[in-house]
């Protein structure tokens, strides 16, 4: 089934890299996934997966592996964080399955990552190499070589840079593209759901909007824990997902918020925080037999909860393009990039817009609340049809996976 002698190298065994290895294996292409860690996901955060992502995970045989640890929320409830008033409901439950053919799930990142890892490691065309931190990339006449920090080298027929926000593979493709602090900081923590009061005990995603900040919570680990994420404008610029957070400093940003929302923040025993970054739009994602995928190509602010979903979609489109042109990776990567770029750009733009709406203050905040309160819940999902529906190139190309 596997045609080529040398594997496609995948830099990074995170969400996008593992998804790419699975999607490529299903088109008969050998891959070697080079991951700097021991394939552990330690960020300790939750993740929401819209139907555009779960539909592809189902096609790849991953949904069965993650569903037992996931939670299917009944709805998204939107609140005003200052007054505590519930403004709107977006129905979930069985609606995404009926409307888009796949569920909306919330789960712990480690459960998503270990489901992908479990499926990838059982596929014979996939080789998983841990403790391989890529330091350098070199284009060869007929492929690509990468070297790790210890000086070991590996050659492949092509290279997919799925090495995340701080990508090393991106450097030679876009040497002048520097990450910029987006001016906001996310803090996260987990709270046991046992004994939580309403509305936090409800089987829903809660989204609380406030001036220059917002708060999101949703059940993970089959509903045994609540993932809490607080995003505030400002904060210091610091690299990495896992800096320890200062509870008192965070709470001081929420002094004007309602009692319920503050009571949830007070329950979090250990905060971890990370700074949000933006990358200017790259003029290209690919150079010859090397391309980029996921956060390495197009990091997205987390306000639409779509970064991982985009990485999964990228992986499927990439596999379809390379499966169709296995002997010409440069042409396959150009095709992949042309198919994916408009979608990624639209999600990036919409995520920025949602962040701006969430953090409105003054009269604009009241106008937003009024619009939300007067929206018909029956039409609340309409605005997401382009995102969750079977309209993306990745979804329509699924038959090859
Ligand atoms: C606050 C917040 C909340 C979010 N919530 C959601 C959400 O609800 N839903 C959603 O879809 N997305 C969400 N995201 C976005 C999502 O987490 C990312 O977009 C997604 O993880 C990107 O996947 P990736 O494979 O590109 O990168 P990653 O998952 O970060 O994987 C990169 C991998 O590369 C490895 N690596 C890095 N450098 C090297 C190297 N030099 N050599 C070898 N290996 C290397 C890393 O160890 C890692 O395993 C959120 C992000 C944030 C900040």
PDB file of C-alpha atoms in Angstrom, residues 190-196 223-226 264 267-269:
ATOM      1  CA  UNK A 190      -9.871  23.066  36.306  1.00  0.00           C
ATOM      2  CA  UNK A 191     -12.524  22.770  39.009  1.00  0.00           C
ATOM      3  CA  UNK A 192     -14.220  19.494  40.109  1.00  0.00           C
ATOM      4  CA  UNK A 193     -17.896  19.650  39.063  1.00  0.00           C
ATOM      5  CA  UNK A 194     -19.091  17.915  42.226  1.00  0.00           C
ATOM      6  CA  UNK A 195     -20.908  20.444  44.441  1.00  0.00           C
ATOM      7  CA  UNK A 196     -20.750  23.276  41.910  1.00  0.00           C
ATOM      8  CA  UNK A 223     -18.346  16.013  32.992  1.00  0.00           C
ATOM      9  CA  UNK A 224     -16.236  15.344  36.095  1.00  0.00           C
ATOM     10  CA  UNK A 225     -14.325  18.629  35.826  1.00  0.00           C
ATOM     11  CA  UNK A 226     -15.105  22.130  34.626  1.00  0.00           C
ATOM     12  CA  UNK A 264     -16.270  30.521  39.995  1.00  0.00           C
ATOM     13  CA  UNK A 267     -12.804  28.083  43.111  1.00  0.00           C
ATOM     14  CA  UNK A 268      -9.830  27.597  40.796  1.00  0.00           C
ATOM     15  CA  UNK A 269      -6.897  26.466  42.948  1.00  0.00           C
TER      16      UNK A 269
END
